[in-house]
Amino acid sequence: MKKVIFILVFVLAVTNVFAELPLGEKPPVIDLTGKIGERVDGTPWSSNELVGKVWVVFYADPDESDLNDPAADSIKAKDFPEEKQSSVAIVNYAATWKPNFAISMILKGKQKKFPNTIYVKDYKKYVVKKWKLKDDSNDIVVFDKEGKVLFSKDGKLSEKDIKVLLKTIEDNL
């Protein structure tokens, strides 16, 4: 019996190594610059920018980039005022076999579809390590005006999750 409990505890611990960010807290600061990462235009990006309005951060493995398109499309359809809500898409370049130039071409297409989104490159899985997000996935995090986490979900959002996501944004504008 002790072995069964030990194995169960071990499995639970291993599967929760990468989990959603804790709600109501500010996560560690992320600075993506140089060889670690950058915006699509080559300028540095910092999570310190996630203040002053409600921010939605999409952190995606390029192979899973479309996983939460229904959530992104739902946010876009709400047409929240840009002065109250913005988005950042951080792409985990190290999570795929695809060459960087191909990912960059895809990002240009995404930029046309979502022109008000800031696109950021993470070359070294820095965000995965610093925020302990699930790797090789698609994560969504919503921040309040002070930079605290309001919503955090790893993987594909269900219809119910999307409703909670939208309500969270609306309630905090």
Short mmCIF file of N, CA and C in Angstrom, two decimals, residues 15 20 23 37 46 68 80-81 90 100 105 132 145 151 173:
data_model
loop_
_atom_site.label_atom_id
_atom_site.label_comp_id
_atom_site.label_asym_id
_atom_site.label_seq_id
_atom_site.Cartn_x
_atom_site.Cartn_y
_atom_site.Cartn_z
N THR A 15 3.69 15.45 -12.79
CA THR A 15 2.76 16.06 -13.74
C THR A 15 2.47 17.51 -13.40
N GLU A 20 -0.07 26.10 -14.18
CA GLU A 20 -0.48 27.47 -14.39
C GLU A 20 0.15 28.38 -13.34
N LEU A 23 -2.72 32.57 -9.21
CA LEU A 23 -3.59 33.72 -9.36
C LEU A 23 -3.32 34.74 -8.27
N GLY A 37 15.94 36.43 -26.59
CA GLY A 37 14.69 36.70 -27.30
C GLY A 37 14.54 38.17 -27.61
N SER A 46 9.98 43.25 -22.16
CA SER A 46 10.00 42.91 -20.74
C SER A 46 8.57 42.73 -20.24
N ASN A 68 -5.16 27.43 -29.47
CA ASN A 68 -6.11 28.30 -28.79
C ASN A 68 -6.61 29.43 -29.69
N PHE A 80 -12.41 44.65 -27.56
CA PHE A 80 -12.15 45.45 -26.38
C PHE A 80 -11.35 46.69 -26.77
N PRO A 81 -11.58 47.82 -26.10
CA PRO A 81 -10.81 49.03 -26.42
C PRO A 81 -9.32 48.81 -26.18
N ILE A 90 3.98 35.33 -27.27
CA ILE A 90 5.38 34.95 -27.14
C ILE A 90 5.54 33.56 -27.75
N ASN A 100 13.93 28.91 -37.76
CA ASN A 100 13.52 30.24 -37.30
C ASN A 100 12.92 31.10 -38.41
N MET A 105 8.15 33.88 -40.71
CA MET A 105 7.19 34.11 -41.80
C MET A 105 5.76 33.91 -41.29
N LYS A 132 7.67 28.78 -15.28
CA LYS A 132 7.31 27.37 -15.10
C LYS A 132 6.02 27.00 -15.83
N LYS A 145 -4.28 45.27 -14.26
CA LYS A 145 -3.59 46.54 -14.52
C LYS A 145 -2.32 46.72 -13.69
N PHE A 151 -5.83 34.99 -14.64
CA PHE A 151 -6.25 33.76 -15.31
C PHE A 151 -5.00 33.12 -15.86
N LEU A 173 -11.61 45.36 -16.93
CA LEU A 173 -11.25 46.46 -17.83
C LEU A 173 -11.21 47.77 -17.11
#
